[in-house]
């Protein structure tokens, strides 16, 4: 068994957090490849090292004196090194970084130093070899992640080691210039390493005990999700449930490697398993509920619409011409409704309306704003009757008016549109209906 373990910023924010991560790694010899993030916030109001680095580089780029800002970054690492009683000096590393800042090595280079230095400290602490991500993760000249080259470079390199520390978040172009993934990208590095070493598990250690059935800011103490499939996760993540960088799924998914989300501060908790497929049933029929506010619906009506070939295309053409992507498009007999993000749509609404008028010649066009969409997701729905009944019974009991219903043909989710003001009430009601049975 081989495990790849990725630790997020909050798991490595201080010496005490580093020590927790160290214990977790040492406790299980299968935890062989370690992907650290840069130290995150130690307390509310603290600054993540990555943000300190961006700030420091902005000063360097503006030709300002950045020495104090860089010294503050160094102090974060020195505190960790001291707290762990390590004999490690980062003087030389910081001299190189400072020189490269003066040479304007780029914001990506600057930000990547957070993970790079975390990796140096972690490797010294564990006694594992350090493998610089810039040597094994490759981007194309166009800035796209190059999986083929990376997998070749990384699997060849890591085959030489039984253990290694590979910093998260960055790689490089062919010419050696550093490039980062988007924010939170260490999750992607972990997934890439897991694929390259054919890991049995990708453990992603963070500060929560996995995913929750609903947003804890809306529902008090929601139940954890034990198993979620990659597909369900995509649907929940799209609707705002965040636990992992969304691109982190793809490398492991290709190899069917399960991801286990774990809590560094509660390592005894089993966390959430993200898997390709499973016969583990969700305890509550549904796996999770997620949603977003801030949608508009554009309702288009035309007599005999359904018999007019190309009507839907013409309506969608109007949105495409105005550069607006649509979320959902439920249809009726003589009506068709297009859901869009309000903030994208608002400035272009009149352009869209006139384009629909010109292209599709409908009888009426109505716009409704301030709507929310809620996704109730669950692989268990397909084989279970009464899922929709539970949802609508709950919503009607709480006086929530349902504006739209959309069930995808995958039968893995039901999307419901409600007014923004009913959003929280609706989520609580659906949660209670399935989880508490009331
Ligand atoms: N340190 C980077 C960030 O703050 C990447 C990561 O933590 O995954 O976004």
PDB file of N, CA and C in Angstrom, residues 203-293:
ATOM      1  N   UNK A 203      -4.574  10.896   0.439  1.00  0.00           N
ATOM      2  CA  UNK A 203      -5.130  11.504   1.642  1.00  0.00           C
ATOM      3  C   UNK A 203      -4.923  13.011   1.585  1.00  0.00           C
ATOM      4  N   UNK A 204      -6.000  13.744   1.757  1.00  0.00           N
ATOM      5  CA  UNK A 204      -5.944  15.195   1.711  1.00  0.00           C
ATOM      6  C   UNK A 204      -6.287  15.709   3.105  1.00  0.00           C
ATOM      7  N   UNK A 205      -5.239  16.156   3.821  1.00  0.00           N
ATOM      8  CA  UNK A 205      -5.415  16.561   5.218  1.00  0.00           C
ATOM      9  C   UNK A 205      -5.678  18.051   5.317  1.00  0.00           C
ATOM     10  N   UNK A 206      -6.796  18.388   5.985  1.00  0.00           N
ATOM     11  CA  UNK A 206      -7.214  19.774   6.064  1.00  0.00           C
ATOM     12  C   UNK A 206      -7.677  20.088   7.480  1.00  0.00           C
ATOM     13  N   UNK A 207      -8.535  21.110   7.646  1.00  0.00           N
ATOM     14  CA  UNK A 207      -8.948  21.439   9.010  1.00  0.00           C
ATOM     15  C   UNK A 207     -10.414  21.126   9.283  1.00  0.00           C
ATOM     16  N   UNK A 208     -11.015  20.315   8.423  1.00  0.00           N
ATOM     17  CA  UNK A 208     -12.376  19.837   8.693  1.00  0.00           C
ATOM     18  C   UNK A 208     -12.393  18.320   8.497  1.00  0.00           C
ATOM     19  N   UNK A 209     -13.338  17.671   9.188  1.00  0.00           N
ATOM     20  CA  UNK A 209     -13.377  16.199   9.117  1.00  0.00           C
ATOM     21  C   UNK A 209     -14.163  15.730   7.905  1.00  0.00           C
ATOM     22  N   UNK A 210     -13.839  16.273   6.755  1.00  0.00           N
ATOM     23  CA  UNK A 210     -14.471  15.837   5.524  1.00  0.00           C
ATOM     24  C   UNK A 210     -15.591  16.762   5.105  1.00  0.00           C
ATOM     25  N   UNK A 211     -16.382  16.263   4.154  1.00  0.00           N
ATOM     26  CA  UNK A 211     -17.496  17.074   3.660  1.00  0.00           C
ATOM     27  C   UNK A 211     -18.706  16.870   4.547  1.00  0.00           C
ATOM     28  N   UNK A 212     -19.571  17.869   4.518  1.00  0.00           N
ATOM     29  CA  UNK A 212     -20.778  17.791   5.332  1.00  0.00           C
ATOM     30  C   UNK A 212     -21.993  17.754   4.411  1.00  0.00           C
ATOM     31  N   UNK A 213     -23.073  17.158   4.914  1.00  0.00           N
ATOM     32  CA  UNK A 213     -24.276  17.008   4.088  1.00  0.00           C
ATOM     33  C   UNK A 213     -24.818  18.376   3.648  1.00  0.00           C
ATOM     34  N   UNK A 214     -24.648  19.385   4.479  1.00  0.00           N
ATOM     35  CA  UNK A 214     -25.089  20.737   4.094  1.00  0.00           C
ATOM     36  C   UNK A 214     -24.118  21.754   4.670  1.00  0.00           C
ATOM     37  N   UNK A 215     -24.248  22.981   4.235  1.00  0.00           N
ATOM     38  CA  UNK A 215     -23.359  24.056   4.659  1.00  0.00           C
ATOM     39  C   UNK A 215     -23.562  24.352   6.155  1.00  0.00           C
ATOM     40  N   UNK A 216     -22.504  24.245   6.971  1.00  0.00           N
ATOM     41  CA  UNK A 216     -22.669  24.468   8.421  1.00  0.00           C
ATOM     42  C   UNK A 216     -23.036  25.911   8.770  1.00  0.00           C
ATOM     43  N   UNK A 217     -22.893  26.841   7.794  1.00  0.00           N
ATOM     44  CA  UNK A 217     -23.326  28.208   8.086  1.00  0.00           C
ATOM     45  C   UNK A 217     -24.848  28.323   8.012  1.00  0.00           C
ATOM     46  N   UNK A 218     -25.472  27.289   7.411  1.00  0.00           N
ATOM     47  CA  UNK A 218     -26.931  27.325   7.291  1.00  0.00           C
ATOM     48  C   UNK A 218     -27.587  26.315   8.243  1.00  0.00           C
ATOM     49  N   UNK A 219     -26.993  25.118   8.305  1.00  0.00           N
ATOM     50  CA  UNK A 219     -27.570  24.051   9.134  1.00  0.00           C
ATOM     51  C   UNK A 219     -26.654  23.850  10.342  1.00  0.00           C
ATOM     52  N   UNK A 220     -27.226  23.751  11.533  1.00  0.00           N
ATOM     53  CA  UNK A 220     -26.404  23.527  12.734  1.00  0.00           C
ATOM     54  C   UNK A 220     -25.842  22.119  12.729  1.00  0.00           C
ATOM     55  N   UNK A 221     -24.542  22.012  12.924  1.00  0.00           N
ATOM     56  CA  UNK A 221     -23.889  20.703  13.042  1.00  0.00           C
ATOM     57  C   UNK A 221     -24.340  19.667  12.017  1.00  0.00           C
ATOM     58  N   UNK A 222     -24.197  19.943  10.745  1.00  0.00           N
ATOM     59  CA  UNK A 222     -24.649  18.951   9.763  1.00  0.00           C
ATOM     60  C   UNK A 222     -23.844  17.654   9.853  1.00  0.00           C
ATOM     61  N   UNK A 223     -24.457  16.580   9.455  1.00  0.00           N
ATOM     62  CA  UNK A 223     -23.789  15.274   9.485  1.00  0.00           C
ATOM     63  C   UNK A 223     -22.668  15.229   8.438  1.00  0.00           C
ATOM     64  N   UNK A 224     -21.612  14.461   8.712  1.00  0.00           N
ATOM     65  CA  UNK A 224     -20.560  14.310   7.704  1.00  0.00           C
ATOM     66  C   UNK A 224     -21.001  13.386   6.570  1.00  0.00           C
ATOM     67  N   UNK A 225     -20.361  13.543   5.429  1.00  0.00           N
ATOM     68  CA  UNK A 225     -20.595  12.627   4.309  1.00  0.00           C
ATOM     69  C   UNK A 225     -19.507  11.557   4.389  1.00  0.00           C
ATOM     70  N   UNK A 226     -19.897  10.296   4.404  1.00  0.00           N
ATOM     71  CA  UNK A 226     -18.875   9.236   4.509  1.00  0.00           C
ATOM     72  C   UNK A 226     -18.292   8.896   3.140  1.00  0.00           C
ATOM     73  N   UNK A 227     -19.173   8.713   2.174  1.00  0.00           N
ATOM     74  CA  UNK A 227     -18.739   8.385   0.810  1.00  0.00           C
ATOM     75  C   UNK A 227     -19.429   9.296  -0.187  1.00  0.00           C
ATOM     76  N   UNK A 228     -18.658   9.797  -1.121  1.00  0.00           N
ATOM     77  CA  UNK A 228     -19.243  10.596  -2.195  1.00  0.00           C
ATOM     78  C   UNK A 228     -18.520  10.172  -3.474  1.00  0.00           C
ATOM     79  N   UNK A 229     -19.237  10.064  -4.567  1.00  0.00           N
ATOM     80  CA  UNK A 229     -18.551   9.681  -5.809  1.00  0.00           C
ATOM     81  C   UNK A 229     -17.977  10.936  -6.475  1.00  0.00           C
ATOM     82  N   UNK A 230     -17.019  10.732  -7.377  1.00  0.00           N
ATOM     83  CA  UNK A 230     -16.433  11.874  -8.087  1.00  0.00           C
ATOM     84  C   UNK A 230     -17.542  12.705  -8.741  1.00  0.00           C
ATOM     85  N   UNK A 231     -18.525  11.982  -9.310  1.00  0.00           N
ATOM     86  CA  UNK A 231     -19.610  12.669 -10.028  1.00  0.00           C
ATOM     87  C   UNK A 231     -20.457  13.508  -9.085  1.00  0.00           C
ATOM     88  N   UNK A 232     -20.801  12.913  -7.952  1.00  0.00           N
ATOM     89  CA  UNK A 232     -21.601  13.666  -6.975  1.00  0.00           C
ATOM     90  C   UNK A 232     -20.821  14.888  -6.495  1.00  0.00           C
ATOM     91  N   UNK A 233     -19.521  14.668  -6.293  1.00  0.00           N
ATOM     92  CA  UNK A 233     -18.692  15.772  -5.810  1.00  0.00           C
ATOM     93  C   UNK A 233     -18.692  16.918  -6.808  1.00  0.00           C
ATOM     94  N   UNK A 234     -18.594  16.582  -8.087  1.00  0.00           N
ATOM     95  CA  UNK A 234     -18.597  17.629  -9.125  1.00  0.00           C
ATOM     96  C   UNK A 234     -19.879  18.451  -9.003  1.00  0.00           C
ATOM     97  N   UNK A 235     -21.001  17.738  -8.826  1.00  0.00           N
ATOM     98  CA  UNK A 235     -22.273  18.454  -8.765  1.00  0.00           C
ATOM     99  C   UNK A 235     -22.370  19.334  -7.523  1.00  0.00           C
ATOM    100  N   UNK A 236     -21.917  18.796  -6.392  1.00  0.00           N
ATOM    101  CA  UNK A 236     -21.972  19.577  -5.148  1.00  0.00           C
ATOM    102  C   UNK A 236     -20.990  20.748  -5.211  1.00  0.00           C
ATOM    103  N   UNK A 237     -19.808  20.480  -5.751  1.00  0.00           N
ATOM    104  CA  UNK A 237     -18.779  21.528  -5.807  1.00  0.00           C
ATOM    105  C   UNK A 237     -19.245  22.651  -6.729  1.00  0.00           C
ATOM    106  N   UNK A 238     -19.867  22.277  -7.831  1.00  0.00           N
ATOM    107  CA  UNK A 238     -20.343  23.282  -8.778  1.00  0.00           C
ATOM    108  C   UNK A 238     -21.345  24.205  -8.112  1.00  0.00           C
ATOM    109  N   UNK A 239     -22.096  23.628  -7.191  1.00  0.00           N
ATOM    110  CA  UNK A 239     -23.114  24.418  -6.482  1.00  0.00           C
ATOM    111  C   UNK A 239     -22.557  25.038  -5.205  1.00  0.00           C
ATOM    112  N   UNK A 240     -21.257  25.060  -5.077  1.00  0.00           N
ATOM    113  CA  UNK A 240     -20.685  25.858  -3.994  1.00  0.00           C
ATOM    114  C   UNK A 240     -20.101  25.097  -2.824  1.00  0.00           C
ATOM    115  N   UNK A 241     -20.253  23.769  -2.770  1.00  0.00           N
ATOM    116  CA  UNK A 241     -19.657  23.029  -1.651  1.00  0.00           C
ATOM    117  C   UNK A 241     -18.159  22.886  -1.925  1.00  0.00           C
ATOM    118  N   UNK A 242     -17.346  23.538  -1.123  1.00  0.00           N
ATOM    119  CA  UNK A 242     -15.914  23.518  -1.425  1.00  0.00           C
ATOM    120  C   UNK A 242     -15.190  22.656  -0.407  1.00  0.00           C
ATOM    121  N   UNK A 243     -14.388  21.756  -0.899  1.00  0.00           N
ATOM    122  CA  UNK A 243     -13.559  20.983   0.010  1.00  0.00           C
ATOM    123  C   UNK A 243     -12.210  20.747  -0.640  1.00  0.00           C
ATOM    124  N   UNK A 244     -12.197  20.812  -1.947  1.00  0.00           N
ATOM    125  CA  UNK A 244     -11.021  20.438  -2.723  1.00  0.00           C
ATOM    126  C   UNK A 244     -11.005  21.338  -3.958  1.00  0.00           C
ATOM    127  N   UNK A 245      -9.825  21.657  -4.460  1.00  0.00           N
ATOM    128  CA  UNK A 245      -9.737  22.396  -5.726  1.00  0.00           C
ATOM    129  C   UNK A 245     -10.426  21.559  -6.809  1.00  0.00           C
ATOM    130  N   UNK A 246     -11.267  22.168  -7.620  1.00  0.00           N
ATOM    131  CA  UNK A 246     -12.070  21.331  -8.518  1.00  0.00           C
ATOM    132  C   UNK A 246     -11.230  20.552  -9.534  1.00  0.00           C
ATOM    133  N   UNK A 247     -10.064  21.044  -9.904  1.00  0.00           N
ATOM    134  CA  UNK A 247      -9.233  20.318 -10.865  1.00  0.00           C
ATOM    135  C   UNK A 247      -8.473  19.153 -10.231  1.00  0.00           C
ATOM    136  N   UNK A 248      -8.560  19.039  -8.900  1.00  0.00           N
ATOM    137  CA  UNK A 248      -7.804  17.979  -8.224  1.00  0.00           C
ATOM    138  C   UNK A 248      -8.392  16.595  -8.469  1.00  0.00           C
ATOM    139  N   UNK A 249      -9.616  16.556  -8.934  1.00  0.00           N
ATOM    140  CA  UNK A 249     -10.267  15.267  -9.150  1.00  0.00           C
ATOM    141  C   UNK A 249      -9.661  14.529 -10.339  1.00  0.00           C
ATOM    142  N   UNK A 250      -9.319  15.307 -11.402  1.00  0.00           N
ATOM    143  CA  UNK A 250      -9.076  14.658 -12.690  1.00  0.00           C
ATOM    144  C   UNK A 250      -7.928  13.646 -12.697  1.00  0.00           C
ATOM    145  N   UNK A 251      -6.721  13.983 -12.197  1.00  0.00           N
ATOM    146  CA  UNK A 251      -5.646  12.974 -12.268  1.00  0.00           C
ATOM    147  C   UNK A 251      -5.997  11.658 -11.548  1.00  0.00           C
ATOM    148  N   UNK A 252      -6.512  11.741 -10.330  1.00  0.00           N
ATOM    149  CA  UNK A 252      -6.817  10.495  -9.605  1.00  0.00           C
ATOM    150  C   UNK A 252      -8.010   9.763 -10.220  1.00  0.00           C
ATOM    151  N   UNK A 253      -8.906  10.525 -10.777  1.00  0.00           N
ATOM    152  CA  UNK A 253     -10.090   9.908 -11.366  1.00  0.00           C
ATOM    153  C   UNK A 253      -9.704   8.982 -12.526  1.00  0.00           C
ATOM    154  N   UNK A 254      -8.687   9.424 -13.281  1.00  0.00           N
ATOM    155  CA  UNK A 254      -8.247   8.607 -14.418  1.00  0.00           C
ATOM    156  C   UNK A 254      -7.734   7.250 -13.944  1.00  0.00           C
ATOM    157  N   UNK A 255      -7.243   7.182 -12.733  1.00  0.00           N
ATOM    158  CA  UNK A 255      -6.685   5.927 -12.204  1.00  0.00           C
ATOM    159  C   UNK A 255      -7.597   5.294 -11.165  1.00  0.00           C
ATOM    160  N   UNK A 256      -8.759   5.889 -10.937  1.00  0.00           N
ATOM    161  CA  UNK A 256      -9.677   5.391  -9.916  1.00  0.00           C
ATOM    162  C   UNK A 256      -9.051   5.302  -8.533  1.00  0.00           C
ATOM    163  N   UNK A 257      -8.240   6.283  -8.194  1.00  0.00           N
ATOM    164  CA  UNK A 257      -7.612   6.308  -6.869  1.00  0.00           C
ATOM    165  C   UNK A 257      -8.546   7.066  -5.928  1.00  0.00           C
ATOM    166  N   UNK A 258      -8.933   6.453  -4.798  1.00  0.00           N
ATOM    167  CA  UNK A 258      -9.833   7.188  -3.896  1.00  0.00           C
ATOM    168  C   UNK A 258      -9.126   8.325  -3.167  1.00  0.00           C
ATOM    169  N   UNK A 259      -9.886   9.372  -2.894  1.00  0.00           N
ATOM    170  CA  UNK A 259      -9.369  10.494  -2.094  1.00  0.00           C
ATOM    171  C   UNK A 259     -10.024  10.401  -0.712  1.00  0.00           C
ATOM    172  N   UNK A 260      -9.224  10.537   0.305  1.00  0.00           N
ATOM    173  CA  UNK A 260      -9.776  10.551   1.662  1.00  0.00           C
ATOM    174  C   UNK A 260      -9.480  11.923   2.286  1.00  0.00           C
ATOM    175  N   UNK A 261     -10.543  12.695   2.515  1.00  0.00           N
ATOM    176  CA  UNK A 261     -10.388  14.014   3.146  1.00  0.00           C
ATOM    177  C   UNK A 261     -10.311  13.804   4.657  1.00  0.00           C
ATOM    178  N   UNK A 262      -9.253  14.300   5.282  1.00  0.00           N
ATOM    179  CA  UNK A 262      -9.066  14.051   6.723  1.00  0.00           C
ATOM    180  C   UNK A 262      -8.763  15.347   7.459  1.00  0.00           C
ATOM    181  N   UNK A 263      -8.919  15.284   8.772  1.00  0.00           N
ATOM    182  CA  UNK A 263      -8.720  16.469   9.615  1.00  0.00           C
ATOM    183  C   UNK A 263      -7.441  16.328  10.437  1.00  0.00           C
ATOM    184  N   UNK A 264      -6.465  17.186  10.173  1.00  0.00           N
ATOM    185  CA  UNK A 264      -5.190  17.152  10.903  1.00  0.00           C
ATOM    186  C   UNK A 264      -5.414  17.352  12.399  1.00  0.00           C
ATOM    187  N   UNK A 265      -6.459  18.109  12.737  1.00  0.00           N
ATOM    188  CA  UNK A 265      -6.714  18.378  14.153  1.00  0.00           C
ATOM    189  C   UNK A 265      -7.598  17.318  14.814  1.00  0.00           C
ATOM    190  N   UNK A 266      -8.087  16.376  14.032  1.00  0.00           N
ATOM    191  CA  UNK A 266      -8.888  15.266  14.581  1.00  0.00           C
ATOM    192  C   UNK A 266      -8.588  14.029  13.743  1.00  0.00           C
ATOM    193  N   UNK A 267      -7.341  13.521  13.839  1.00  0.00           N
ATOM    194  CA  UNK A 267      -6.937  12.449  12.917  1.00  0.00           C
ATOM    195  C   UNK A 267      -7.701  11.142  13.112  1.00  0.00           C
ATOM    196  N   UNK A 268      -8.384  11.016  14.266  1.00  0.00           N
ATOM    197  CA  UNK A 268      -9.153   9.792  14.505  1.00  0.00           C
ATOM    198  C   UNK A 268     -10.447   9.779  13.686  1.00  0.00           C
ATOM    199  N   UNK A 269     -10.912  10.930  13.237  1.00  0.00           N
ATOM    200  CA  UNK A 269     -12.143  10.963  12.428  1.00  0.00           C
ATOM    201  C   UNK A 269     -11.891  10.319  11.065  1.00  0.00           C
ATOM    202  N   UNK A 270     -12.831   9.506  10.598  1.00  0.00           N
ATOM    203  CA  UNK A 270     -12.592   8.814   9.321  1.00  0.00           C
ATOM    204  C   UNK A 270     -12.616   9.718   8.096  1.00  0.00           C
ATOM    205  N   UNK A 271     -13.238  10.894   8.218  1.00  0.00           N
ATOM    206  CA  UNK A 271     -13.266  11.821   7.082  1.00  0.00           C
ATOM    207  C   UNK A 271     -14.207  11.358   5.983  1.00  0.00           C
ATOM    208  N   UNK A 272     -14.046  11.942   4.823  1.00  0.00           N
ATOM    209  CA  UNK A 272     -14.910  11.603   3.676  1.00  0.00           C
ATOM    210  C   UNK A 272     -14.096  10.872   2.622  1.00  0.00           C
ATOM    211  N   UNK A 273     -14.676   9.824   2.064  1.00  0.00           N
ATOM    212  CA  UNK A 273     -14.051   9.118   0.932  1.00  0.00           C
ATOM    213  C   UNK A 273     -14.682   9.592  -0.370  1.00  0.00           C
ATOM    214  N   UNK A 274     -13.821  10.009  -1.293  1.00  0.00           N
ATOM    215  CA  UNK A 274     -14.303  10.405  -2.624  1.00  0.00           C
ATOM    216  C   UNK A 274     -13.854   9.302  -3.577  1.00  0.00           C
ATOM    217  N   UNK A 275     -14.811   8.622  -4.179  1.00  0.00           N
ATOM    218  CA  UNK A 275     -14.479   7.402  -4.928  1.00  0.00           C
ATOM    219  C   UNK A 275     -15.136   7.401  -6.307  1.00  0.00           C
ATOM    220  N   UNK A 276     -14.648   6.501  -7.175  1.00  0.00           N
ATOM    221  CA  UNK A 276     -15.219   6.393  -8.515  1.00  0.00           C
ATOM    222  C   UNK A 276     -16.633   5.863  -8.444  1.00  0.00           C
ATOM    223  N   UNK A 277     -16.786   4.704  -7.800  1.00  0.00           N
ATOM    224  CA  UNK A 277     -18.126   4.183  -7.578  1.00  0.00           C
ATOM    225  C   UNK A 277     -18.091   3.356  -6.307  1.00  0.00           C
ATOM    226  N   UNK A 278     -19.226   3.125  -5.755  1.00  0.00           N
ATOM    227  CA  UNK A 278     -19.254   2.426  -4.466  1.00  0.00           C
ATOM    228  C   UNK A 278     -20.599   1.747  -4.278  1.00  0.00           C
ATOM    229  N   UNK A 279     -20.601   0.644  -3.520  1.00  0.00           N
ATOM    230  CA  UNK A 279     -21.906   0.079  -3.178  1.00  0.00           C
ATOM    231  C   UNK A 279     -22.303   0.528  -1.771  1.00  0.00           C
ATOM    232  N   UNK A 280     -21.462   1.388  -1.166  1.00  0.00           N
ATOM    233  CA  UNK A 280     -21.821   1.976   0.133  1.00  0.00           C
ATOM    234  C   UNK A 280     -23.010   2.908  -0.093  1.00  0.00           C
ATOM    235  N   UNK A 281     -24.063   2.644   0.642  1.00  0.00           N
ATOM    236  CA  UNK A 281     -25.246   3.514   0.473  1.00  0.00           C
ATOM    237  C   UNK A 281     -25.082   4.773   1.309  1.00  0.00           C
ATOM    238  N   UNK A 282     -25.608   5.897   0.803  1.00  0.00           N
ATOM    239  CA  UNK A 282     -25.635   7.101   1.648  1.00  0.00           C
ATOM    240  C   UNK A 282     -26.615   6.810   2.781  1.00  0.00           C
ATOM    241  N   UNK A 283     -26.266   7.262   3.943  1.00  0.00           N
ATOM    242  CA  UNK A 283     -27.119   6.964   5.100  1.00  0.00           C
ATOM    243  C   UNK A 283     -28.504   7.600   4.959  1.00  0.00           C
ATOM    244  N   UNK A 284     -28.580   8.677   4.198  1.00  0.00           N
ATOM    245  CA  UNK A 284     -29.833   9.445   4.187  1.00  0.00           C
ATOM    246  C   UNK A 284     -30.486   9.522   2.805  1.00  0.00           C
ATOM    247  N   UNK A 285     -30.251   8.535   1.940  1.00  0.00           N
ATOM    248  CA  UNK A 285     -30.711   8.570   0.536  1.00  0.00           C
ATOM    249  C   UNK A 285     -29.953   9.635  -0.236  1.00  0.00           C
ATOM    250  N   UNK A 286     -30.005  10.884   0.263  1.00  0.00           N
ATOM    251  CA  UNK A 286     -29.238  11.914  -0.431  1.00  0.00           C
ATOM    252  C   UNK A 286     -27.816  11.935   0.134  1.00  0.00           C
ATOM    253  N   UNK A 287     -26.888  12.385  -0.695  1.00  0.00           N
ATOM    254  CA  UNK A 287     -25.498  12.506  -0.231  1.00  0.00           C
ATOM    255  C   UNK A 287     -25.244  13.908   0.309  1.00  0.00           C
ATOM    256  N   UNK A 288     -25.730  14.916  -0.382  1.00  0.00           N
ATOM    257  CA  UNK A 288     -25.492  16.281   0.074  1.00  0.00           C
ATOM    258  C   UNK A 288     -26.447  17.271  -0.562  1.00  0.00           C
ATOM    259  N   UNK A 289     -26.468  18.450   0.034  1.00  0.00           N
ATOM    260  CA  UNK A 289     -27.293  19.562  -0.486  1.00  0.00           C
ATOM    261  C   UNK A 289     -26.364  20.763  -0.627  1.00  0.00           C
ATOM    262  N   UNK A 290     -26.434  21.433  -1.769  1.00  0.00           N
ATOM    263  CA  UNK A 290     -25.635  22.650  -1.917  1.00  0.00           C
ATOM    264  C   UNK A 290     -26.440  23.610  -2.777  1.00  0.00           C
ATOM    265  N   UNK A 291     -26.075  24.857  -2.743  1.00  0.00           N
ATOM    266  CA  UNK A 291     -26.832  25.802  -3.551  1.00  0.00           C
ATOM    267  C   UNK A 291     -26.170  27.148  -3.634  1.00  0.00           C
ATOM    268  N   UNK A 292     -26.705  27.969  -4.510  1.00  0.00           N
ATOM    269  CA  UNK A 292     -26.158  29.308  -4.704  1.00  0.00           C
ATOM    270  C   UNK A 292     -27.295  30.291  -4.917  1.00  0.00           C
ATOM    271  N   UNK A 293     -27.047  31.493  -4.454  1.00  0.00           N
ATOM    272  CA  UNK A 293     -28.012  32.571  -4.701  1.00  0.00           C
ATOM    273  C   UNK A 293     -27.568  33.368  -5.927  1.00  0.00           C
TER     274      UNK A 293
END
